[in-house]
Amino acid sequence: MRPLEELVRPNICSLTPYSCARDEYQGAEATVFLDANESPYNTPLNRYPDPLQRKVKDALSHIYGLRSECFFLGNGSDEAIDLVYRIFCRPGRDNVVAPDPTYGMYGVAADINDVEYRRVPLAADFSLQAERLLEVCNAQTKAIFLCSPNNPTGNAFTAEAIEQVVARFQGIVVVDEAYADFSSQPSWVKRIVDYPNLIVLRTFSKAWASAGVRLGLAFARPDIIALFNKVKYPYNVSQLTQDYALEMLSRRYEVLEWVKRLLDERTKVVAALRLLPFYEKDYPSDANFVLVKLQGARRIYDYLIGQGIVVRDRSRVTLCDDCLRITIGLPTENSRLLAALRQYNGK
């Protein structure tokens, strides 16, 4: 890896971050707060939240076995994705690299930040072509984004392919593990101790069933997390969200049961899809969804909308011709989907 100061934008290196009242206060336990121009009414939500979410990070430390300095909490994983651009990529000069197809927000964030986004097609079986990915990198490539398990394809990339990228690339590698709780592949979270250029993303939106809360996590070495905290807006995670996160973390064994049920349902849904007369192919999934190739996928999508059932049409996405992405729901929801598909007559 190149020295971190060579990767970070010069203006970020010299940035003096905003110092909020809750950053400056340190020391003995206080009971009277007259420092932040808050209203004294409507406790406890009259107070600004902890800008570094210390209680949540302490709970995460016990779960993941990492120091709290290795965690960043943001407004969904999208905040962490955007921060990678804002910290490392000079607008109009630098570029990032990612497989294609993958999570669309990487490209959107590149456009917003005026950074060139270089797409490298996956192999026909959706596997990661590490060598091709590295070949398109140059001195201005600051980051590589790898979503594993990948969206919309559903497959997890092999550990060997990811390691080849992380070990050989001289910049930042972001491994987005939004769907990792549904995969049997080992997580890369604890590998941040081995690779100083590695950032791993997680989210409360998928396995933790909390998409409406908008809470994402980034794991990295403390020097990178310090940069995230330097650039982020002061109170990026509300007190309501922090309290909710603590409550959900105490229910993690219940979450594991949810994951098990979804995996069982995924197996049943795939087996039923294979019996449909217009079925062509499904792709191995390590996520809470399945990508399936169907004859006339767009017509089927429109038909399902008419039945009040919403799936995702991915037909126009690279390598996903005639494919629908189907999220695994409750048994009743899955049964309704399959019943509708069995009644479809191709018109």
Coordinates of C-alpha atoms in Angstrom, one line a residue:
M1 CA 0.0 0.0 0.0
R2 CA 1.1 3.5 -0.7
P3 CA 1.6 5.7 2.4
L4 CA -1.8 6.9 3.5
E5 CA -0.8 10.6 3.2
E6 CA -0.2 10.0 -0.5
L7 CA -3.7 8.6 -1.0
V8 CA -5.6 11.2 1.0
R9 CA -6.6 14.4 -0.8
P10 CA -4.2 17.3 0.3
N11 CA -7.1 19.5 1.5
I12 CA -8.3 16.6 3.7
C13 CA -4.9 16.2 5.2
S14 CA -4.8 19.9 6.1
L15 CA -8.5 20.1 7.2
T16 CA -9.3 21.4 10.6
P17 CA -12.5 19.6 11.4
Y18 CA -15.5 21.3 13.0
S19 CA -15.3 21.0 16.8
C20 CA -18.7 20.5 18.4
A21 CA -19.6 20.9 22.0
R22 CA -19.8 17.2 22.7
D23 CA -16.3 16.7 21.2
E24 CA -14.7 19.4 23.4
Y25 CA -16.3 18.2 26.7
Q26 CA -14.2 15.6 28.4
G27 CA -13.7 14.7 32.1
A28 CA -15.9 14.2 35.1
E29 CA -19.6 13.2 34.8
A30 CA -21.7 16.3 34.3
T31 CA -25.3 17.0 35.1
V32 CA -25.7 20.6 33.9
F33 CA -25.1 21.2 30.2
L34 CA -25.0 24.8 29.1
D35 CA -22.4 24.5 26.3
A36 CA -24.3 23.6 23.1
N37 CA -27.1 26.1 22.9
E38 CA -29.7 23.3 23.4
S39 CA -33.2 23.8 24.8
P40 CA -33.5 22.6 28.4
Y41 CA -37.0 21.2 27.6
N42 CA -38.1 17.9 26.1
T43 CA -35.4 15.7 27.7
P44 CA -33.6 13.5 26.6
L45 CA -34.0 14.4 22.9
N46 CA -33.2 18.0 23.6
R47 CA -29.5 17.0 23.7
Y48 CA -27.2 16.5 20.8
P49 CA -26.2 12.8 20.3
D50 CA -22.8 11.5 20.9
P51 CA -20.9 12.4 17.7
L52 CA -18.8 9.3 18.0
Q53 CA -21.5 6.9 19.1
R54 CA -19.3 5.4 21.8
K55 CA -21.9 3.2 23.5
V56 CA -22.8 1.5 20.2
K57 CA -19.2 1.0 19.3
D58 CA -18.5 -0.5 22.7
A59 CA -21.3 -3.0 22.0
L60 CA -19.9 -3.7 18.5
S61 CA -16.5 -4.3 20.0
H62 CA -17.8 -7.2 22.1
I63 CA -19.5 -8.7 19.0
Y64 CA -16.7 -8.3 16.5
G65 CA -13.7 -8.5 18.8
L66 CA -12.2 -5.3 17.5
R67 CA -11.3 -2.0 19.2
S68 CA -14.0 0.7 19.0
E69 CA -11.4 2.9 17.1
C70 CA -11.9 0.4 14.2
F71 CA -15.6 1.3 13.7
F72 CA -17.4 4.1 11.8
L73 CA -21.1 4.5 12.0
G74 CA -23.0 6.4 9.3
N75 CA -26.3 7.2 7.7
G76 CA -26.5 3.9 5.9
S77 CA -23.5 2.4 4.1
D78 CA -24.0 5.1 1.4
E79 CA -22.4 7.7 3.8
A80 CA -19.3 5.6 4.1
I81 CA -19.2 5.1 0.3
D82 CA -19.4 8.8 -0.2
L83 CA -16.7 9.5 2.4
V84 CA -14.3 7.2 0.5
Y85 CA -14.6 9.6 -2.5
R86 CA -14.5 12.7 -0.4
I87 CA -11.4 11.6 1.5
F88 CA -9.3 9.9 -1.2
C89 CA -10.4 11.1 -4.7
R90 CA -9.5 14.4 -6.2
P91 CA -12.5 15.6 -8.4
G92 CA -11.6 15.6 -12.1
R93 CA -8.3 13.8 -11.6
D94 CA -8.6 10.5 -9.8
N95 CA -10.6 7.3 -10.6
V96 CA -12.0 4.3 -8.9
V97 CA -12.5 0.7 -10.3
A98 CA -15.4 -1.7 -9.7
P99 CA -16.8 -4.9 -11.2
D100 CA -19.8 -4.7 -13.5
P101 CA -22.5 -5.4 -12.6
T102 CA -22.5 -4.3 -9.0
Y103 CA -24.2 -2.0 -6.5
G104 CA -25.2 1.1 -8.4
M105 CA -24.4 3.6 -5.7
Y106 CA -20.7 3.3 -6.3
G107 CA -21.1 4.8 -9.7
V108 CA -23.6 7.4 -8.6
A109 CA -21.3 8.6 -5.8
A110 CA -18.5 8.8 -8.4
D111 CA -20.6 11.0 -10.6
I112 CA -21.6 13.2 -7.7
N113 CA -18.0 13.7 -6.7
D114 CA -16.7 14.2 -10.3
V115 CA -14.5 11.0 -10.2
E116 CA -14.0 8.7 -13.1
Y117 CA -15.7 5.3 -12.6
R118 CA -14.0 2.4 -14.4
R119 CA -16.2 -0.7 -14.9
V120 CA -14.6 -4.1 -15.4
P121 CA -17.1 -6.9 -16.5
L122 CA -17.4 -10.0 -14.3
A123 CA -16.9 -13.3 -16.0
A124 CA -20.0 -15.0 -17.5
D125 CA -20.5 -16.9 -14.3
F126 CA -20.3 -13.6 -12.3
S127 CA -17.0 -14.5 -10.8
L128 CA -14.5 -11.7 -10.1
Q129 CA -11.7 -11.3 -12.6
A130 CA -9.0 -10.0 -10.3
E131 CA -6.3 -9.7 -12.8
R132 CA -8.5 -7.7 -15.2
L133 CA -9.5 -5.4 -12.4
L134 CA -5.9 -4.7 -11.5
E135 CA -5.0 -4.1 -15.1
V136 CA -7.2 -1.1 -15.5
C137 CA -5.7 0.6 -12.4
N138 CA -3.2 3.4 -12.8
A139 CA -1.5 6.0 -10.6
Q140 CA -4.7 7.9 -10.3
T141 CA -6.8 4.9 -9.1
K142 CA -7.5 5.6 -5.5
A143 CA -10.0 2.9 -4.6
I144 CA -11.5 -0.4 -5.8
F145 CA -15.1 -1.3 -4.7
L146 CA -16.0 -5.0 -4.3
C147 CA -19.5 -5.9 -3.2
S148 CA -19.4 -9.5 -1.9
P149 CA -22.0 -11.1 -1.9
N150 CA -22.6 -9.0 -5.0
N151 CA -25.7 -7.1 -5.9
P152 CA -27.6 -7.9 -8.2
T153 CA -25.9 -11.2 -9.0
G154 CA -26.1 -12.6 -5.4
N155 CA -22.8 -14.5 -5.5
A156 CA -19.9 -14.1 -3.1
F157 CA -16.5 -13.7 -4.7
T158 CA -13.9 -16.2 -3.7
A159 CA -11.5 -15.3 -0.9
E160 CA -8.6 -15.9 -3.2
A161 CA -9.8 -13.4 -5.8
I162 CA -10.5 -10.7 -3.1
E163 CA -7.1 -11.3 -1.4
Q164 CA -5.4 -11.0 -4.8
V165 CA -6.9 -7.5 -5.2
V166 CA -6.3 -6.4 -1.6
A167 CA -2.7 -7.6 -1.4
R168 CA -1.6 -6.2 -4.8
F169 CA -3.5 -3.0 -5.1
Q170 CA -1.6 0.0 -3.7
G171 CA -4.7 2.0 -2.9
I172 CA -7.9 1.6 -0.8
V173 CA -10.0 -1.6 -1.3
V174 CA -13.6 -1.4 -0.1
V175 CA -15.3 -4.8 0.5
D176 CA -19.0 -4.2 0.9
E177 CA -20.5 -7.0 3.0
A178 CA -24.1 -5.8 3.1
Y179 CA -25.3 -9.4 2.5
A180 CA -22.6 -11.3 4.3
D181 CA -24.8 -12.6 7.0
F182 CA -26.5 -14.8 4.5
S183 CA -23.3 -16.2 3.1
S184 CA -21.1 -19.2 4.2
Q185 CA -18.0 -17.3 3.0
P186 CA -15.8 -16.0 5.8
S187 CA -16.1 -12.3 6.5
W188 CA -13.3 -9.8 5.8
V189 CA -14.0 -7.7 8.9
K190 CA -11.2 -9.1 11.0
R191 CA -8.8 -9.0 8.1
I192 CA -8.4 -5.2 8.6
V193 CA -5.6 -6.1 11.0
D194 CA -3.8 -7.7 8.1
Y195 CA -4.3 -5.1 5.4
P196 CA -3.9 -1.4 6.1
N197 CA -5.7 -0.5 2.9
L198 CA -8.9 -2.5 3.6
I199 CA -12.3 -1.0 4.5
V200 CA -15.2 -3.4 5.1
L201 CA -18.8 -2.2 5.0
R202 CA -21.7 -3.7 6.9
T203 CA -25.3 -2.5 7.3
F204 CA -28.3 -2.8 9.6
S205 CA -30.6 -2.8 6.5
K206 CA -30.5 -6.5 5.5
A207 CA -30.0 -9.3 8.1
W208 CA -30.8 -6.9 10.9
A209 CA -34.1 -6.0 9.3
S210 CA -33.7 -2.2 9.9
A211 CA -33.5 -0.6 6.5
G212 CA -35.8 2.3 7.7
V213 CA -33.3 3.2 10.4
R214 CA -30.5 4.1 8.0
L215 CA -27.5 2.8 9.9
G216 CA -24.3 1.6 8.2
L217 CA -20.9 0.5 9.5
A218 CA -17.4 0.7 8.2
F219 CA -14.5 -1.3 9.6
A220 CA -10.9 -0.2 9.0
R221 CA -7.7 0.5 10.8
P222 CA -7.9 3.4 13.2
D223 CA -6.0 5.8 11.0
I224 CA -8.6 5.4 8.2
I225 CA -11.5 5.6 10.7
A226 CA -10.0 8.8 12.1
L227 CA -10.2 10.3 8.6
F228 CA -13.9 9.3 8.3
N229 CA -14.6 11.0 11.7
K230 CA -12.6 14.1 10.5
V231 CA -14.7 14.6 7.4
K232 CA -18.2 13.4 8.4
Y233 CA -20.8 15.9 9.6
P234 CA -20.7 16.2 13.4
Y235 CA -24.0 14.5 14.4
N236 CA -24.5 12.1 11.5
V237 CA -26.2 9.4 13.6
S238 CA -29.2 10.5 15.7
Q239 CA -29.8 9.6 19.3
L240 CA -32.9 7.7 18.3
T241 CA -30.8 5.6 15.9
Q242 CA -28.1 5.0 18.5
D243 CA -30.6 3.8 21.1
Y244 CA -32.3 1.6 18.5
A245 CA -28.9 0.1 17.5
L246 CA -28.1 -0.8 21.1
E247 CA -31.5 -2.5 21.4
M248 CA -31.0 -4.5 18.2
L249 CA -27.5 -5.6 19.1
S250 CA -28.9 -7.1 22.3
R251 CA -31.3 -9.2 20.0
R252 CA -28.5 -10.6 17.8
Y253 CA -29.5 -14.2 18.5
E254 CA -33.0 -13.5 17.3
V255 CA -31.5 -12.0 14.1
L256 CA -29.6 -15.2 13.5
E257 CA -32.9 -17.0 13.6
W258 CA -34.3 -14.6 11.1
V259 CA -31.4 -15.3 8.8
K260 CA -31.9 -19.1 9.1
R261 CA -35.5 -18.8 8.2
L262 CA -34.7 -16.7 5.1
L263 CA -32.1 -19.2 4.0
D264 CA -34.7 -22.0 4.3
E265 CA -37.2 -19.9 2.3
R266 CA -34.6 -19.1 -0.3
T267 CA -34.1 -22.8 -0.9
K268 CA -37.8 -23.4 -1.3
V269 CA -38.4 -20.4 -3.6
V270 CA -35.5 -21.5 -5.9
A271 CA -36.9 -25.1 -6.1
A272 CA -40.3 -23.7 -7.0
L273 CA -39.0 -21.3 -9.6
R274 CA -37.2 -24.2 -11.4
L275 CA -40.6 -25.8 -12.1
L276 CA -42.0 -22.9 -14.0
P277 CA -42.4 -23.5 -17.8
F278 CA -40.7 -20.2 -18.6
Y279 CA -37.8 -20.7 -16.2
E280 CA -34.3 -20.7 -17.8
K281 CA -31.7 -20.4 -15.1
D282 CA -31.1 -19.2 -11.5
Y283 CA -27.7 -18.1 -10.2
P284 CA -26.1 -19.3 -7.0
S285 CA -27.0 -16.8 -4.2
D286 CA -25.2 -16.0 -1.0
A287 CA -27.7 -13.2 -0.3
N288 CA -31.4 -12.7 0.8
F289 CA -32.4 -12.6 -2.9
V290 CA -32.1 -14.7 -6.0
L291 CA -31.4 -13.6 -9.6
V292 CA -33.4 -15.7 -12.0
K293 CA -33.5 -15.8 -15.8
L294 CA -37.0 -16.1 -17.2
Q295 CA -38.3 -16.1 -20.7
G296 CA -39.8 -12.6 -21.2
A297 CA -38.7 -11.2 -17.9
R298 CA -40.0 -7.7 -18.6
R299 CA -43.5 -9.0 -19.4
I300 CA -43.5 -11.1 -16.2
Y301 CA -42.4 -8.1 -14.2
D302 CA -45.3 -6.0 -15.6
Y303 CA -47.7 -8.9 -14.9
L304 CA -46.5 -9.2 -11.3
I305 CA -47.0 -5.4 -10.8
G306 CA -50.6 -5.9 -12.0
Q307 CA -50.9 -8.6 -9.3
G308 CA -49.6 -6.1 -6.6
I309 CA -46.3 -7.9 -6.4
V310 CA -43.0 -5.9 -6.8
V311 CA -39.8 -7.6 -7.8
R312 CA -36.8 -5.9 -9.5
D313 CA -36.3 -6.1 -13.3
R314 CA -32.6 -6.3 -14.0
S315 CA -32.9 -7.1 -17.7
R316 CA -31.0 -4.0 -18.8
V317 CA -28.0 -4.6 -16.4
T318 CA -24.8 -6.0 -17.8
L319 CA -24.8 -9.8 -18.1
C320 CA -28.4 -9.9 -16.7
D321 CA -30.5 -10.2 -19.8
D322 CA -34.0 -11.4 -19.0
C323 CA -33.3 -11.6 -15.3
L324 CA -35.5 -10.7 -12.3
R325 CA -34.1 -10.1 -8.9
I326 CA -36.4 -11.6 -6.3
T327 CA -36.0 -10.7 -2.6
I328 CA -36.9 -13.5 -0.2
G329 CA -39.9 -12.5 2.0
L330 CA -42.1 -14.1 4.5
P331 CA -43.5 -17.5 3.6
T332 CA -46.9 -16.0 2.9
E333 CA -45.3 -13.4 0.6
N334 CA -43.3 -16.0 -1.2
S335 CA -46.3 -18.2 -1.7
R336 CA -48.3 -15.4 -3.2
L337 CA -45.4 -14.7 -5.6
L338 CA -45.2 -18.3 -6.7
A339 CA -48.9 -18.7 -7.0
A340 CA -49.0 -15.7 -9.3
L341 CA -46.2 -17.0 -11.4
R342 CA -47.9 -20.4 -11.8
Q343 CA -50.9 -18.6 -13.2
Y344 CA -48.9 -16.5 -15.7
N345 CA -49.9 -17.5 -19.3
G346 CA -47.2 -15.5 -21.1
K347 CA -49.4 -12.7 -22.3

